[in-house]
Amino acid sequence: MELNIFINKLFQEAKNNGFNEYEVYYVDRESLSINAYNEEVEKYNLTTSYGLSFRGKINDKIGYSYTEILDDDAINMLVKNAKESALVIENEDIQFIYEGDKEYAEVNTYYKALENLPADKLIDLALSMEKEAKTLDNRVTSFGGCGIGYSKARYGIINSKGLNLENKSNLLSAYVVPIIKNGEDMHDGMGYVTANSIEDVDPKKLAQDGINEAISRIGGKSVSSGKYKAVINNEAMVSILSTFAGVFSGDAVQKGLSLLKGKEGEIIASKQVTLLDDPHLENGLASVPFDDEGVATKKKDIIHEGKLMTLLHNLKTANKGNTKSTGNGFKNSYASPVGVSPTNLYIQKGEKSFEELLKDVGEGLLITEFAGLHSGANSITGDFSLAAKGFYIKGGKKDYPVEQITVAGNFFDLLKNIEVVGSDLKFPMSSIGSPSVKITELSIAGK
């Protein structure tokens, strides 16, 4: 059944069953992933998926249901399940079907240059990344992974209040992880790119990036335990920010899962830190003109020069917190209820280059990688104890690689201990970004 016909029949059935407001959210996805191994295609996976969720308001409660099939049976099932789920809700949280905003920003999330990409060309690129790596360095003995992927999606919201929004997006990405053998030791590194056209995927450059990172790790050793002046590079800082991004959710605060309750308007970070949520960022992986409730998105400072300006909200948490939605009501999938998530979340870049940050430190540590983020970090308290890798800094420059160390600290203290923010803002295959930052000191457990 065609989508418009299905929705019209669904809304009529919902009305007949006592729903006074109702809405559908639909998504149509296609993704292609190609993995190479030993210069052959190891996996070729093309998937398509379609899903539609229904929300209906009855007796001031909203029920949910979803389907992957558009037929008359699905209509009956959606209305029946939504009604049943609404009638068993016991909490008093008020939820909303949104009438929409007057204006929505124009956000470019779809690139025509990525339409109709030939599969054989994508296969050639995947195989070329492996081939180039082996050609560039004969110490490359194997790969931790090598692949290329393309995805596209069309999604929209239609409701009984006249809201009718649709957006589409697409993305091409590629990565290669060459493993270098040096004596008895093995070292890996990654080259990667997210691209708006196939011409942006350069197999030789990706291979070289991965090899350079692997080579830089040769000869790594631990350092003595103690407190060190430090630089956390952009990619490592992104992993920390990603782990603790949930603390800025209004939903987490209201559920007691964040220490930021009542902190709006207070200083929670160094004056050097401005943390942005920007859904209109050019080429941002999470750029979007509206959230999954139909609220127009907007750029906002979460932290401005150290001061907590706002938490992130959807309609329900905003109402509960006596404020307005920030346009951050998103679903994990069409089958999920609306939660709270950031869009393009990043620390605003400063003026100093990465090299200048190292020079400022003089002698200390450069942290380039954290491991164990899922098990070694408490997203509620902010405490973390993480295995890390990096380099010793001597004379304001990288000296030798460092490994087998553990960095212990607290996310909120880390924000306060940022002395300088670098200019090298980076989004490493992620919608979360950061420049490198200079830290007053880090507690290191080593040899």
Coordinates of C-alpha atoms in Angstrom, one line a residue, residues 221-432:
K221 CA 57.3 2.1 26.6
S222 CA 55.7 3.0 29.8
V223 CA 56.5 6.0 32.1
S224 CA 56.8 6.4 35.8
S225 CA 53.6 6.9 37.7
G226 CA 52.8 10.5 38.6
K227 CA 51.1 13.7 37.6
Y228 CA 52.1 15.1 34.2
K229 CA 51.3 18.2 32.2
A230 CA 49.6 16.9 29.1
V231 CA 48.0 17.4 25.8
I232 CA 45.0 15.3 24.8
N233 CA 44.8 15.1 21.1
N234 CA 41.6 15.7 19.2
E235 CA 40.7 12.1 18.5
A236 CA 41.3 11.0 22.1
M237 CA 39.3 14.0 23.4
V238 CA 36.4 13.0 21.1
S239 CA 36.4 9.6 22.7
I240 CA 36.1 11.1 26.2
L241 CA 33.4 13.6 25.1
S242 CA 31.5 10.8 23.4
T243 CA 31.5 8.7 26.6
F244 CA 30.2 11.5 28.7
A245 CA 27.9 13.4 26.3
G246 CA 24.8 12.0 28.0
V247 CA 25.4 14.1 31.1
F248 CA 24.1 17.1 29.1
S249 CA 20.7 15.5 28.5
G250 CA 17.7 17.0 30.4
D251 CA 16.3 13.5 30.5
A252 CA 19.4 12.1 32.3
V253 CA 19.3 15.0 34.8
Q254 CA 15.6 14.5 35.6
K255 CA 16.2 10.8 36.2
G256 CA 19.2 11.5 38.5
L257 CA 21.7 10.1 36.0
S258 CA 23.7 13.3 35.7
L259 CA 25.4 15.6 38.2
L260 CA 24.4 18.7 36.3
K261 CA 21.0 19.1 38.1
G262 CA 20.5 22.7 39.1
K263 CA 23.8 23.7 37.5
E264 CA 22.5 25.9 34.6
G265 CA 24.1 29.3 34.9
E266 CA 27.0 28.0 36.9
I267 CA 30.7 27.6 35.9
I268 CA 31.4 23.9 35.2
A269 CA 34.4 24.2 33.0
S270 CA 37.5 26.3 32.2
K271 CA 36.8 29.7 30.6
Q272 CA 38.5 28.3 27.5
V273 CA 35.7 25.8 26.9
T274 CA 32.7 26.5 24.7
L275 CA 30.7 23.4 23.9
L276 CA 28.3 23.6 21.0
D277 CA 25.4 21.5 19.6
D278 CA 25.1 22.5 16.0
P279 CA 22.5 20.7 13.9
H280 CA 23.2 23.0 10.9
L281 CA 26.9 22.3 10.7
E282 CA 28.1 22.1 7.1
N283 CA 29.0 18.4 6.3
G284 CA 28.1 17.4 9.9
L285 CA 27.2 13.7 10.2
A286 CA 24.2 14.6 12.4
S287 CA 23.1 17.8 10.6
V288 CA 19.3 17.9 10.4
P289 CA 16.6 20.6 10.0
F290 CA 14.1 19.1 12.5
D291 CA 14.2 16.5 15.3
D292 CA 12.1 13.4 15.4
E293 CA 9.2 15.3 17.1
G294 CA 9.1 17.9 14.3
V295 CA 10.8 20.7 16.3
A296 CA 13.0 23.0 14.3
T297 CA 16.6 22.5 15.3
K298 CA 19.0 25.3 16.2
K299 CA 22.6 25.9 17.0
K300 CA 23.2 26.4 20.7
D301 CA 26.0 26.9 23.3
I302 CA 25.7 24.1 25.9
I303 CA 28.7 25.6 27.7
H304 CA 29.8 29.2 26.9
E305 CA 33.2 30.1 28.2
G306 CA 32.9 27.7 31.0
K307 CA 29.3 28.4 32.0
L308 CA 26.6 25.8 31.6
M309 CA 24.0 27.6 29.5
T310 CA 21.4 24.9 28.7
L311 CA 20.8 21.2 28.9
L312 CA 19.4 19.3 25.8
H313 CA 15.7 18.7 25.8
N314 CA 12.9 17.1 23.9
L315 CA 9.2 18.2 24.3
K316 CA 8.6 16.0 27.3
T317 CA 11.7 16.9 29.3
A318 CA 11.3 20.6 28.4
N319 CA 7.8 20.7 29.8
K320 CA 9.0 18.9 32.9
G321 CA 11.8 21.4 33.3
N322 CA 9.6 24.4 32.6
T323 CA 11.6 25.4 29.5
K324 CA 11.5 25.0 25.7
S325 CA 12.6 22.0 23.6
T326 CA 16.1 22.5 22.2
G327 CA 15.2 20.4 19.2
N328 CA 17.0 17.3 20.5
G329 CA 14.2 14.8 20.6
F330 CA 15.5 11.8 18.6
K331 CA 14.7 8.1 18.3
N332 CA 17.4 5.4 18.2
S333 CA 15.2 3.8 15.5
Y334 CA 11.7 4.0 14.2
A335 CA 10.7 1.4 16.8
S336 CA 12.0 3.4 19.7
P337 CA 10.3 6.1 21.8
V338 CA 11.7 9.6 21.6
G339 CA 14.7 10.3 23.7
V340 CA 17.3 13.1 24.0
S341 CA 20.4 13.1 21.9
P342 CA 22.9 15.7 20.7
T343 CA 23.4 16.5 17.0
N344 CA 26.9 17.7 16.0
L345 CA 28.4 18.2 19.5
Y346 CA 31.9 19.8 19.6
I347 CA 34.2 21.9 21.6
Q348 CA 34.8 25.2 19.8
K349 CA 38.3 25.5 18.4
G350 CA 40.9 27.9 19.7
E351 CA 43.7 29.7 18.0
K352 CA 46.8 27.7 18.9
S353 CA 48.1 25.0 16.6
F354 CA 48.8 21.4 17.8
E355 CA 52.5 22.1 17.6
E356 CA 52.1 25.2 19.8
L357 CA 50.3 23.2 22.4
L358 CA 53.2 20.8 22.6
K359 CA 55.6 23.7 22.9
D360 CA 53.5 25.2 25.7
V361 CA 53.8 21.9 27.7
G362 CA 57.5 21.7 27.2
E363 CA 57.8 18.3 29.0
G364 CA 54.9 16.0 29.7
L365 CA 52.6 13.6 27.9
L366 CA 50.6 13.6 24.7
I367 CA 47.6 11.3 24.9
T368 CA 46.4 10.0 21.6
E369 CA 44.2 7.0 22.5
F370 CA 42.0 5.8 25.3
A371 CA 40.8 2.2 25.7
G372 CA 38.2 0.6 27.9
L373 CA 35.8 3.5 27.7
H374 CA 32.7 1.3 28.2
S375 CA 34.0 -0.5 31.3
G376 CA 36.4 2.1 32.8
A377 CA 34.2 5.2 32.8
N378 CA 31.2 6.0 35.0
S379 CA 28.9 8.2 32.9
I380 CA 27.0 9.4 36.0
T381 CA 29.8 10.4 38.4
G382 CA 32.2 11.4 35.6
D383 CA 35.0 9.2 37.0
F384 CA 37.3 7.3 34.6
S385 CA 40.3 5.0 34.7
L386 CA 41.4 4.2 31.2
A387 CA 44.3 2.5 29.5
A388 CA 46.0 5.0 27.2
K389 CA 48.7 5.4 24.6
G390 CA 50.5 8.4 23.4
F391 CA 53.9 10.1 23.4
Y392 CA 56.4 11.6 25.8
I393 CA 56.8 15.4 25.1
K394 CA 60.3 16.7 25.5
G395 CA 61.6 20.1 24.4
G396 CA 58.1 20.9 23.2
K397 CA 58.0 18.1 20.7
K398 CA 57.0 14.4 20.5
D399 CA 59.9 12.3 21.8
Y400 CA 59.1 8.6 22.1
P401 CA 55.8 6.6 22.0
V402 CA 54.2 5.7 25.4
E403 CA 52.1 2.7 26.1
Q404 CA 51.0 0.6 29.1
I405 CA 49.8 3.5 31.1
T406 CA 46.5 4.2 32.8
V407 CA 44.9 7.7 33.0
A408 CA 42.6 8.3 36.0
G409 CA 40.4 11.3 36.6
N410 CA 37.0 12.9 36.4
F411 CA 35.3 14.3 33.3
F412 CA 34.0 17.4 35.2
D413 CA 37.5 18.1 36.6
L414 CA 39.0 17.6 33.2
L415 CA 36.8 20.3 31.7
K416 CA 38.0 22.7 34.5
N417 CA 41.6 21.8 33.9
I418 CA 41.7 22.7 30.2
E419 CA 44.2 25.5 29.9
V420 CA 44.3 25.9 26.2
V421 CA 42.1 24.7 23.3
G422 CA 43.8 24.1 20.0
S423 CA 42.7 25.0 16.5
D424 CA 42.7 21.4 15.1
L425 CA 39.0 20.7 15.4
K426 CA 38.2 17.2 14.1
F427 CA 35.2 14.9 13.7
P428 CA 36.8 11.4 13.4
M429 CA 34.0 9.5 11.6
S430 CA 31.7 10.9 14.2
S431 CA 29.1 13.6 14.9
I432 CA 31.2 14.5 18.0

